[in-house]
XYZ file of C-alpha atoms in Angstrom:
292
model
C 21.974 81.223 -106.171
C 22.600 78.156 -108.347
C 26.247 77.625 -109.194
C 27.445 80.084 -106.558
C 30.591 78.962 -104.720
C 30.014 77.530 -101.236
C 31.543 79.780 -98.608
C 32.679 78.721 -95.154
C 32.474 80.825 -92.010
C 35.116 80.330 -89.313
C 34.589 81.992 -85.962
C 37.788 82.667 -84.032
C 38.210 83.316 -80.303
C 41.749 84.172 -79.261
C 43.459 86.132 -76.527
C 44.390 89.669 -77.705
C 48.100 88.851 -77.999
C 47.483 85.812 -80.202
C 44.842 87.627 -82.205
C 47.282 90.438 -82.994
C 49.918 87.896 -84.005
C 47.798 85.663 -86.225
C 44.748 87.498 -87.549
C 46.512 89.799 -89.979
C 44.772 91.598 -92.816
C 46.742 89.526 -95.333
C 45.402 86.305 -93.767
C 41.816 87.577 -93.747
C 42.067 88.589 -97.409
C 43.757 85.327 -98.411
C 41.051 83.309 -96.659
C 38.309 85.400 -98.242
C 39.731 84.787 -101.712
C 39.448 81.056 -101.047
C 35.861 81.113 -99.896
C 36.540 81.358 -96.146
C 35.242 84.198 -93.996
C 37.084 84.733 -90.709
C 34.736 86.229 -88.117
C 35.756 87.409 -84.651
C 33.656 85.839 -81.894
C 32.221 88.380 -79.448
C 33.269 87.100 -76.004
C 30.620 89.309 -74.362
C 27.810 87.338 -76.008
C 26.893 83.624 -75.757
C 28.568 81.612 -78.499
C 25.295 79.873 -79.472
C 23.802 83.281 -80.345
C 26.515 83.937 -82.911
C 27.302 82.495 -86.308
C 26.271 80.180 -87.756
C 29.853 78.871 -87.983
C 31.167 75.931 -89.960
C 34.172 75.902 -87.647
C 35.171 77.456 -84.321
C 38.895 78.131 -83.951
C 39.841 78.981 -80.375
C 42.603 79.285 -77.817
C 40.555 80.207 -74.760
C 40.286 78.387 -71.446
C 38.067 78.149 -68.404
C 34.912 76.313 -67.399
C 32.559 78.985 -68.760
C 34.118 78.849 -72.235
C 34.227 75.058 -72.138
C 30.510 75.008 -71.300
C 29.762 77.397 -74.167
C 31.613 75.139 -76.612
C 29.689 72.093 -75.411
C 26.394 73.959 -75.821
C 27.428 75.105 -79.290
C 28.464 71.573 -80.287
C 25.137 70.102 -79.142
C 23.202 72.620 -81.236
C 25.594 72.495 -84.214
C 26.696 68.851 -84.537
C 28.056 69.428 -88.029
C 30.429 72.228 -86.968
C 34.115 71.562 -86.326
C 35.782 72.791 -83.113
C 39.558 73.182 -83.196
C 40.596 71.902 -80.728
C 38.861 70.004 -77.931
C 39.268 71.870 -74.591
C 40.053 68.577 -72.845
C 42.888 67.882 -75.291
C 44.249 71.409 -74.929
C 44.199 71.253 -71.122
C 46.664 68.365 -71.174
C 49.238 70.861 -72.419
C 48.766 73.100 -69.393
C 51.019 70.841 -67.344
C 54.614 70.557 -68.538
C 54.930 66.980 -67.276
C 51.809 65.586 -68.954
C 52.792 67.703 -71.970
C 56.087 65.900 -72.396
C 55.033 62.450 -71.258
C 53.430 61.735 -74.611
C 56.731 62.526 -76.365
C 58.618 59.852 -74.445
C 55.917 57.338 -75.417
C 56.042 58.082 -79.153
C 57.047 55.300 -81.526
C 58.598 56.560 -84.746
C 59.464 54.161 -87.586
C 62.362 56.345 -88.793
C 65.432 54.352 -87.755
C 68.124 56.794 -88.924
C 67.153 59.576 -86.477
C 66.724 59.615 -82.721
C 64.754 61.947 -80.474
C 63.808 62.416 -76.851
C 63.266 64.949 -74.086
C 65.795 66.441 -71.661
C 66.238 64.912 -68.224
C 63.892 66.676 -65.836
C 62.372 66.598 -62.363
C 59.336 68.248 -60.805
C 59.789 70.243 -57.612
C 56.592 70.811 -55.639
C 58.003 72.446 -52.499
C 60.978 74.418 -51.184
C 62.289 71.503 -49.118
C 62.667 69.251 -52.166
C 64.277 72.102 -54.080
C 67.327 71.909 -51.805
C 67.334 68.130 -51.401
C 70.476 66.879 -53.179
C 69.015 63.407 -53.604
C 66.275 64.905 -55.773
C 69.048 66.141 -58.071
C 70.706 62.831 -58.848
C 69.376 62.841 -62.411
C 70.445 66.386 -63.255
C 73.539 68.506 -63.556
C 73.898 72.264 -63.971
C 72.981 74.315 -65.849
C 69.249 73.639 -65.718
C 66.233 75.493 -67.066
C 63.599 76.340 -64.451
C 60.049 76.460 -65.825
C 56.699 76.930 -64.068
C 54.812 73.626 -63.908
C 51.717 75.322 -65.316
C 51.898 76.192 -69.029
C 48.582 77.935 -69.647
C 49.814 80.723 -71.922
C 49.783 83.341 -69.154
C 52.691 85.731 -68.622
C 53.591 83.859 -65.429
C 53.878 80.529 -67.264
C 56.537 82.026 -69.549
C 58.809 83.192 -66.710
C 61.791 80.877 -67.087
C 65.395 81.053 -65.947
C 68.721 79.400 -66.639
C 70.182 78.256 -63.297
C 73.951 77.759 -63.014
C 74.396 76.406 -59.480
C 72.621 75.711 -56.186
C 72.807 79.399 -55.269
C 70.527 80.136 -58.204
C 67.792 77.974 -56.679
C 67.071 80.610 -54.008
C 64.968 82.744 -56.363
C 62.790 79.878 -57.585
C 59.216 79.352 -56.408
C 57.789 75.810 -56.674
C 55.929 74.120 -58.212
C 58.456 74.144 -61.031
C 60.032 71.846 -63.579
C 63.834 71.698 -63.660
C 65.133 70.545 -67.010
C 68.730 69.852 -67.956
C 69.990 72.464 -70.419
C 71.141 70.970 -73.709
C 73.686 72.941 -75.733
C 72.160 73.315 -79.196
C 74.254 75.853 -81.073
C 71.947 78.812 -80.516
C 69.408 77.455 -83.025
C 65.890 76.180 -82.374
C 63.565 74.595 -84.918
C 59.925 75.646 -84.637
C 57.545 73.085 -86.087
C 53.992 74.201 -86.913
C 51.250 71.623 -87.412
C 47.866 72.258 -89.051
C 46.190 68.906 -89.603
C 48.468 66.961 -91.924
C 50.437 70.069 -92.932
C 53.815 70.367 -91.186
C 56.191 73.329 -91.534
C 59.633 73.579 -89.877
C 61.576 76.855 -89.628
C 64.800 78.008 -87.929
C 64.956 80.612 -85.162
C 67.625 82.076 -82.886
C 67.786 80.471 -79.448
C 69.784 80.458 -76.209
C 73.575 80.434 -76.577
C 75.612 77.407 -75.527
C 77.108 77.286 -72.048
C 80.559 75.684 -71.996
C 82.030 73.946 -68.920
C 84.596 76.754 -68.698
C 81.920 79.443 -68.829
C 79.757 77.593 -66.317
C 82.548 77.732 -63.727
C 82.581 81.530 -63.922
C 78.793 81.990 -63.715
C 76.786 82.348 -60.530
C 73.124 82.240 -59.562
C 70.619 82.354 -62.397
C 69.458 84.495 -65.274
C 65.937 85.032 -66.608
C 65.637 84.075 -70.276
C 65.421 87.727 -71.272
C 69.029 88.163 -70.115
C 70.525 84.854 -71.195
C 71.631 86.253 -74.552
C 74.175 88.326 -72.595
C 76.122 85.094 -72.085
C 77.234 85.065 -75.702
C 80.487 86.913 -75.017
C 81.434 90.062 -73.195
C 82.583 91.864 -76.334
C 80.208 90.647 -79.039
C 76.720 92.005 -79.556
C 73.823 89.588 -79.884
C 73.708 90.152 -83.649
C 77.384 89.266 -84.020
C 76.979 86.230 -81.813
C 74.075 84.828 -83.783
C 75.852 85.588 -87.060
C 78.694 83.497 -85.661
C 76.172 80.702 -85.079
C 75.615 80.548 -88.888
C 71.855 80.269 -88.581
C 71.457 80.384 -92.356
C 73.861 77.449 -92.752
C 72.193 75.245 -90.154
C 70.621 72.191 -91.738
C 66.952 71.593 -90.984
C 65.985 68.193 -89.562
C 64.684 65.888 -92.325
C 61.123 66.843 -93.258
C 60.006 63.221 -93.175
C 61.274 62.928 -89.587
C 59.438 66.082 -88.469
C 56.287 64.862 -90.220
C 56.517 61.499 -88.421
C 56.857 63.202 -85.020
C 54.026 65.630 -85.804
C 51.776 62.765 -86.903
C 52.544 60.839 -83.710
C 51.887 63.869 -81.496
C 48.684 64.725 -83.340
C 47.357 61.204 -82.877
C 48.440 60.904 -79.223
C 47.161 64.349 -78.179
C 44.062 64.426 -80.372
C 45.018 67.917 -81.566
C 44.951 69.412 -85.058
C 46.486 72.816 -84.441
C 49.685 73.057 -82.388
C 53.407 73.677 -82.593
C 56.452 72.170 -80.934
C 60.119 73.058 -80.547
C 63.051 70.927 -81.606
C 66.712 71.425 -80.771
C 69.728 69.459 -81.960
C 72.181 68.309 -79.299
C 75.538 69.817 -80.325
C 77.401 66.831 -78.859
C 76.327 64.972 -81.977
C 76.873 67.797 -84.426
C 74.953 68.154 -87.698
C 75.338 64.554 -88.850
C 72.074 62.959 -89.837
C 73.012 59.481 -88.755
C 73.563 60.620 -85.149
C 71.112 63.465 -84.902
C 69.451 63.844 -81.511
C 66.316 65.937 -81.302
C 64.652 67.212 -78.144
C 60.978 68.077 -78.308
C 58.737 70.364 -76.243
C 55.153 70.972 -77.263
C 53.128 74.183 -77.000
């Protein structure tokens, strides 16, 4: 009908957990009010038989899905796919994921950023080779090398000494733990839009506390390190989360822009922590980045 508002149809294909987190009724209604219809893609049917879609928003993996996207793109050259499977797959390896961060060039001269010291362990023999540990000191975070969104890829542990290595199963990434005041900054990127928020994180581990700790702890239990007497709520209240200053928005935008360009992604998020050795002072702020 002449004069009728143009509507856009976005097909989404997400794993159940992500779908439950993101596709809320409020989002669907908000999108609808702005001329956007969010439509769930039926994974039991070929993608090319569905739609038509102006955009396909997905977080699925595998050769079959990749082939379906390529077929859809060839038949719908005007449709937008967010994001390219090839670009997403780069994030499935924690080393290639972080390599791009170390190569970023940011014009902001008043802030500094980087990634923690880390090594990759591919076998049990290297895991206990002290020469492989020259770059690191305890505590370290042990993370699976593969970061594909599966439950297994999220199984991480804080390791306090060599005894704690016994439970680890290579291939893994060992990353030096950086005390960051129990606060993590989550940065969400949608195209040119960048939003930074504060969240509770792992408690600091002092040298004194490290001497009394043994083995390792899975992340789900690390919050028990806060103190023996205090509950988690009291500990995080002590961290003054509400008083923690966010990193400068312009700085986060510069990093997001650099990552977006280097990774060829439009929809992603990354974590930032502030090294407590430098406090909350802008002129000496150190930020550590890990992408997801």
